[in-house]
C-alpha positions as a LaTeX table, in Angstrom:
\begin{tabular}{lrrr}
\hline
Residue & $x$ (\AA) & $y$ (\AA) & $z$ (\AA) \\
\hline
Unk1 & 0.00 & 0.00 & 0.00 \\
Unk2 & 1.58 & 3.27 & $-1.12$ \\
Unk3 & 1.00 & 6.17 & 1.24 \\
Unk4 & 2.75 & 9.38 & 2.25 \\
Unk5 & 1.00 & 9.30 & 5.63 \\
Unk6 & 2.32 & 7.70 & 8.83 \\
Unk7 & 1.01 & 4.11 & 9.10 \\
Unk8 & $-0.55$ & 4.68 & 12.52 \\
Unk9 & $-2.42$ & 7.74 & 11.23 \\
Unk10 & $-3.51$ & 5.80 & 8.14 \\
Unk11 & $-4.91$ & 3.03 & 10.36 \\
Unk12 & $-6.66$ & 5.61 & 12.57 \\
Unk13 & $-8.32$ & 7.04 & 9.45 \\
Unk14 & $-9.41$ & 3.56 & 8.35 \\
Unk15 & $-10.83$ & 2.84 & 11.81 \\
Unk16 & $-12.81$ & 6.08 & 11.72 \\
Unk17 & $-14.29$ & 5.67 & 8.24 \\
Unk18 & $-17.35$ & 3.72 & 7.14 \\
Unk19 & $-16.43$ & 0.03 & 6.94 \\
Unk20 & $-16.49$ & $-1.72$ & 3.58 \\
Unk21 & $-18.38$ & $-5.02$ & 3.22 \\
Unk22 & $-16.46$ & $-8.22$ & 4.12 \\
Unk23 & $-16.09$ & $-9.09$ & 0.43 \\
Unk24 & $-13.45$ & $-6.37$ & 0.14 \\
Unk25 & $-11.29$ & $-7.94$ & 2.85 \\
Unk26 & $-11.46$ & $-11.22$ & 0.94 \\
Unk27 & $-10.50$ & $-9.44$ & $-2.28$ \\
Unk28 & $-7.55$ & $-7.75$ & $-0.57$ \\
Unk29 & $-6.34$ & $-11.09$ & 0.83 \\
Unk30 & $-6.70$ & $-12.76$ & $-2.57$ \\
Unk31 & $-4.77$ & $-9.94$ & $-4.20$ \\
Unk32 & $-1.92$ & $-10.25$ & $-1.72$ \\
Unk33 & $-1.80$ & $-14.02$ & $-2.19$ \\
Unk34 & $-2.00$ & $-14.17$ & $-5.98$ \\
Unk35 & $-0.28$ & $-11.07$ & $-7.37$ \\
Unk36 & 3.32 & $-9.89$ & $-7.29$ \\
Unk37 & 2.51 & $-6.20$ & $-6.75$ \\
Unk38 & $-0.44$ & $-6.11$ & $-4.32$ \\
Unk39 & 0.44 & $-2.51$ & $-3.44$ \\
Unk40 & $-1.18$ & $-1.56$ & $-6.76$ \\
Unk41 & $-4.55$ & $-2.16$ & $-5.12$ \\
Unk42 & $-6.31$ & 0.88 & $-3.68$ \\
Unk43 & $-6.84$ & 0.53 & 0.05 \\
Unk44 & $-9.99$ & 1.07 & 2.11 \\
Unk45 & $-9.38$ & 4.83 & 2.54 \\
Unk46 & $-9.05$ & 5.48 & $-1.18$ \\
Unk47 & $-11.79$ & 3.00 & $-2.02$ \\
Unk48 & $-14.16$ & 4.75 & 0.35 \\
Unk49 & $-13.12$ & 8.10 & $-1.07$ \\
Unk50 & $-13.83$ & 6.99 & $-4.64$ \\
Unk51 & $-17.20$ & 5.61 & $-3.57$ \\
Unk52 & $-18.08$ & 8.93 & $-1.97$ \\
Unk53 & $-16.93$ & 10.89 & $-5.04$ \\
Unk54 & $-19.34$ & 8.86 & $-7.18$ \\
Unk55 & $-22.12$ & 9.58 & $-4.70$ \\
Unk56 & $-21.35$ & 13.29 & $-4.36$ \\
Unk57 & $-21.10$ & 13.88 & $-8.11$ \\
Unk58 & $-24.23$ & 11.88 & $-8.84$ \\
Unk59 & $-22.28$ & 9.97 & $-11.48$ \\
Unk60 & $-24.21$ & 7.49 & $-13.58$ \\
Unk61 & $-21.45$ & 6.40 & $-15.97$ \\
Unk62 & $-17.85$ & 5.86 & $-14.87$ \\
Unk63 & $-14.76$ & 4.79 & $-16.82$ \\
Unk64 & $-11.72$ & 3.36 & $-15.05$ \\
Unk65 & $-8.22$ & 2.94 & $-16.48$ \\
Unk66 & $-6.56$ & 0.06 & $-14.65$ \\
Unk67 & $-8.85$ & $-2.59$ & $-13.16$ \\
Unk68 & $-6.12$ & $-4.61$ & $-11.42$ \\
Unk69 & $-8.10$ & $-7.04$ & $-9.22$ \\
Unk70 & $-11.25$ & $-4.91$ & $-9.05$ \\
Unk71 & $-11.18$ & $-3.23$ & $-5.63$ \\
Unk72 & $-11.67$ & 0.32 & $-6.89$ \\
Unk73 & $-14.21$ & $-0.72$ & $-9.54$ \\
Unk74 & $-16.38$ & $-2.47$ & $-6.94$ \\
Unk75 & $-16.16$ & 0.52 & $-4.59$ \\
Unk76 & $-17.33$ & 2.91 & $-7.30$ \\
Unk77 & $-19.98$ & 0.54 & $-8.67$ \\
Unk78 & $-21.51$ & 0.25 & $-5.21$ \\
Unk79 & $-22.33$ & 3.98 & $-5.36$ \\
Unk80 & $-23.82$ & 3.93 & $-8.85$ \\
Unk81 & $-27.60$ & 3.88 & $-9.33$ \\
Unk82 & $-29.25$ & 0.63 & $-10.37$ \\
Unk83 & $-29.04$ & 1.60 & $-14.04$ \\
Unk84 & $-25.48$ & 2.92 & $-13.72$ \\
Unk85 & $-22.51$ & 1.54 & $-15.64$ \\
Unk86 & $-18.77$ & 1.31 & $-15.03$ \\
Unk87 & $-16.40$ & 0.50 & $-17.90$ \\
Unk88 & $-13.00$ & $-0.64$ & $-16.66$ \\
Unk89 & $-9.88$ & $-1.16$ & $-18.80$ \\
Unk90 & $-7.38$ & $-3.93$ & $-18.09$ \\
Unk91 & $-4.50$ & $-5.47$ & $-20.00$ \\
Unk92 & $-3.69$ & $-8.46$ & $-17.73$ \\
Unk93 & $-5.98$ & $-11.46$ & $-18.09$ \\
Unk94 & $-4.60$ & $-12.84$ & $-14.82$ \\
Unk95 & $-5.72$ & $-9.74$ & $-12.92$ \\
Unk96 & $-9.04$ & $-9.55$ & $-14.76$ \\
Unk97 & $-9.81$ & $-13.16$ & $-13.83$ \\
Unk98 & $-9.54$ & $-12.32$ & $-10.13$ \\
Unk99 & $-11.69$ & $-9.23$ & $-10.62$ \\
Unk100 & $-14.40$ & $-11.20$ & $-12.47$ \\
Unk101 & $-14.62$ & $-13.70$ & $-9.62$ \\
Unk102 & $-15.39$ & $-10.97$ & $-7.12$ \\
Unk103 & $-17.66$ & $-9.02$ & $-9.45$ \\
Unk104 & $-19.78$ & $-12.15$ & $-9.81$ \\
Unk105 & $-20.07$ & $-12.38$ & $-6.03$ \\
Unk106 & $-21.20$ & $-8.77$ & $-5.59$ \\
Unk107 & $-24.69$ & $-7.42$ & $-6.15$ \\
Unk108 & $-23.04$ & $-4.47$ & $-7.89$ \\
Unk109 & $-20.86$ & $-6.52$ & $-10.22$ \\
Unk110 & $-23.49$ & $-6.51$ & $-12.97$ \\
Unk111 & $-22.90$ & $-2.77$ & $-13.41$ \\
Unk112 & $-19.24$ & $-3.38$ & $-14.37$ \\
Unk113 & $-17.96$ & $-4.16$ & $-17.86$ \\
Unk114 & $-14.29$ & $-5.14$ & $-18.30$ \\
Unk115 & $-12.65$ & $-4.11$ & $-21.57$ \\
Unk116 & $-9.43$ & $-6.01$ & $-22.28$ \\
Unk117 & $-6.50$ & $-4.54$ & $-24.22$ \\
Unk118 & $-4.41$ & $-1.35$ & $-24.21$ \\
Unk119 & $-6.44$ & 1.28 & $-22.39$ \\
Unk120 & $-5.72$ & 4.11 & $-24.82$ \\
Unk121 & $-7.19$ & 2.04 & $-27.66$ \\
Unk122 & $-10.25$ & 1.17 & $-25.58$ \\
Unk123 & $-10.80$ & 4.81 & $-24.63$ \\
Unk124 & $-10.52$ & 5.98 & $-28.24$ \\
Unk125 & $-13.46$ & 3.78 & $-29.18$ \\
Unk126 & $-15.77$ & 5.11 & $-26.46$ \\
Unk127 & $-18.27$ & 7.86 & $-27.36$ \\
Unk128 & $-17.43$ & 11.49 & $-26.71$ \\
Unk129 & $-18.85$ & 13.24 & $-23.63$ \\
Unk130 & $-20.44$ & 10.04 & $-22.35$ \\
Unk131 & $-19.00$ & 9.73 & $-18.82$ \\
Unk132 & $-19.47$ & 11.57 & $-15.54$ \\
Unk133 & $-16.29$ & 10.38 & $-13.83$ \\
Unk134 & $-12.98$ & 8.84 & $-14.91$ \\
Unk135 & $-10.48$ & 7.19 & $-12.57$ \\
Unk136 & $-6.92$ & 6.69 & $-13.86$ \\
Unk137 & $-4.64$ & 4.21 & $-12.09$ \\
Unk138 & $-2.56$ & 2.41 & $-14.71$ \\
Unk139 & 0.80 & 2.71 & $-16.48$ \\
Unk140 & 2.23 & 6.09 & $-15.59$ \\
Unk141 & 4.00 & 6.72 & $-18.89$ \\
Unk142 & 0.60 & 6.93 & $-20.58$ \\
Unk143 & $-0.93$ & 9.38 & $-18.07$ \\
Unk144 & $-0.71$ & 12.34 & $-20.50$ \\
Unk145 & $-2.58$ & 10.34 & $-23.16$ \\
Unk146 & $-5.22$ & 9.35 & $-20.60$ \\
Unk147 & $-5.64$ & 13.02 & $-19.67$ \\
Unk148 & $-6.40$ & 13.98 & $-23.26$ \\
Unk149 & $-8.87$ & 11.13 & $-23.65$ \\
Unk150 & $-10.55$ & 12.19 & $-20.41$ \\
Unk151 & $-11.16$ & 15.68 & $-21.77$ \\
Unk152 & $-12.91$ & 14.07 & $-24.74$ \\
Unk153 & $-14.89$ & 11.47 & $-22.81$ \\
Unk154 & $-16.05$ & 13.50 & $-19.82$ \\
Unk155 & $-19.22$ & 15.56 & $-19.88$ \\
Unk156 & $-19.05$ & 19.20 & $-18.81$ \\
Unk157 & $-18.82$ & 19.11 & $-15.02$ \\
Unk158 & $-17.31$ & 15.62 & $-15.18$ \\
Unk159 & $-14.52$ & 14.61 & $-12.80$ \\
Unk160 & $-11.13$ & 13.11 & $-13.65$ \\
Unk161 & $-9.31$ & 11.44 & $-10.74$ \\
Unk162 & $-5.62$ & 10.70 & $-11.26$ \\
Unk163 & $-4.08$ & 8.27 & $-8.77$ \\
Unk164 & $-0.41$ & 8.21 & $-7.68$ \\
Unk165 & $-0.14$ & 11.88 & $-8.57$ \\
Unk166 & 2.71 & 12.41 & $-6.10$ \\
Unk167 & 4.46 & 9.09 & $-6.83$ \\
Unk168 & 6.07 & 8.75 & $-3.40$ \\
Unk169 & 7.40 & 12.30 & $-3.72$ \\
Unk170 & 9.40 & 11.51 & $-6.85$ \\
Unk171 & 7.51 & 14.19 & $-8.80$ \\
Unk172 & 9.84 & 16.75 & $-7.21$ \\
Unk173 & 12.83 & 15.22 & $-8.99$ \\
Unk174 & 11.62 & 13.13 & $-11.94$ \\
Unk175 & 14.31 & 10.68 & $-13.08$ \\
Unk176 & 12.41 & 8.07 & $-15.08$ \\
Unk177 & 9.69 & 7.87 & $-17.71$ \\
Unk178 & 6.96 & 6.83 & $-15.27$ \\
Unk179 & 7.60 & 9.84 & $-13.04$ \\
Unk180 & 7.86 & 12.16 & $-16.03$ \\
Unk181 & 4.47 & 10.85 & $-17.23$ \\
Unk182 & 2.84 & 11.77 & $-13.92$ \\
Unk183 & 4.54 & 15.18 & $-13.88$ \\
Unk184 & 3.26 & 15.84 & $-17.41$ \\
Unk185 & $-0.28$ & 14.80 & $-16.32$ \\
Unk186 & $-0.17$ & 17.22 & $-13.38$ \\
Unk187 & 1.24 & 20.02 & $-15.52$ \\
Unk188 & $-1.46$ & 19.54 & $-18.16$ \\
Unk189 & $-4.09$ & 20.21 & $-15.52$ \\
Unk190 & $-2.13$ & 23.23 & $-14.28$ \\
Unk191 & $-2.06$ & 24.81 & $-17.76$ \\
Unk192 & $-5.53$ & 23.79 & $-18.94$ \\
Unk193 & $-8.17$ & 26.52 & $-18.72$ \\
Unk194 & $-10.85$ & 23.91 & $-19.44$ \\
Unk195 & $-10.55$ & 22.57 & $-15.89$ \\
Unk196 & $-10.33$ & 23.42 & $-12.22$ \\
Unk197 & $-8.35$ & 21.07 & $-10.01$ \\
Unk198 & $-6.85$ & 20.21 & $-6.63$ \\
Unk199 & $-4.01$ & 17.78 & $-5.91$ \\
Unk200 & $-4.62$ & 15.97 & $-2.63$ \\
Unk201 & $-2.09$ & 14.20 & $-0.41$ \\
Unk202 & $-4.39$ & 11.19 & 0.05 \\
Unk203 & $-2.26$ & 8.02 & 0.06 \\
Unk204 & 0.16 & 8.50 & $-2.88$ \\
Unk205 & $-1.56$ & 11.63 & $-4.17$ \\
Unk206 & $-4.96$ & 11.97 & $-5.85$ \\
Unk207 & $-5.43$ & 14.70 & $-8.43$ \\
Unk208 & $-9.08$ & 15.78 & $-8.76$ \\
Unk209 & $-9.68$ & 17.55 & $-12.06$ \\
Unk210 & $-13.13$ & 18.91 & $-12.91$ \\
Unk211 & $-13.95$ & 19.66 & $-16.54$ \\
Unk212 & $-15.77$ & 23.00 & $-16.68$ \\
\hline
\end{tabular}
């Protein structure tokens, strides 16, 4: 679990937030047991935050870049209305298989559609201005491309959420392509008069970008 916050404070925050259903604890355990990078999974704080963002924005259609094992998708889907839809992009069949197992066990899983393949290609085939919220948590090199697709896919007033926007503090001294991708993503928002935004220090940084 990536976080810039002291572990004891992080646990205090978890203990003083609404609990997630037991299925999420099972999903977290399965992710730790069956994947090599379980820290890619959003934790309960971020999952709860994403769920609340969907509720607060009244989102009906959500697109996610980076399913991994499905924790974030299930959190967001649980806040969608009965006729809501979440499209999630994944490139690893191994990770998608775990996600499908848990989607099938959740009452909200029917709202989720997994699209396999490179996310940029998937996004380019989705209709313009058709989503209320987009969550990006995938390969960092492609973050600038995801930003541009978000501006096309989001409705006016739609929300883009970029995860890992602080990248363990490495954004201050970018030395590799992944970090430079995140820096470029953050700078695009800073220079874009189409949006208003705030970069939060939640876990590894969450950049909230609202399309005007």
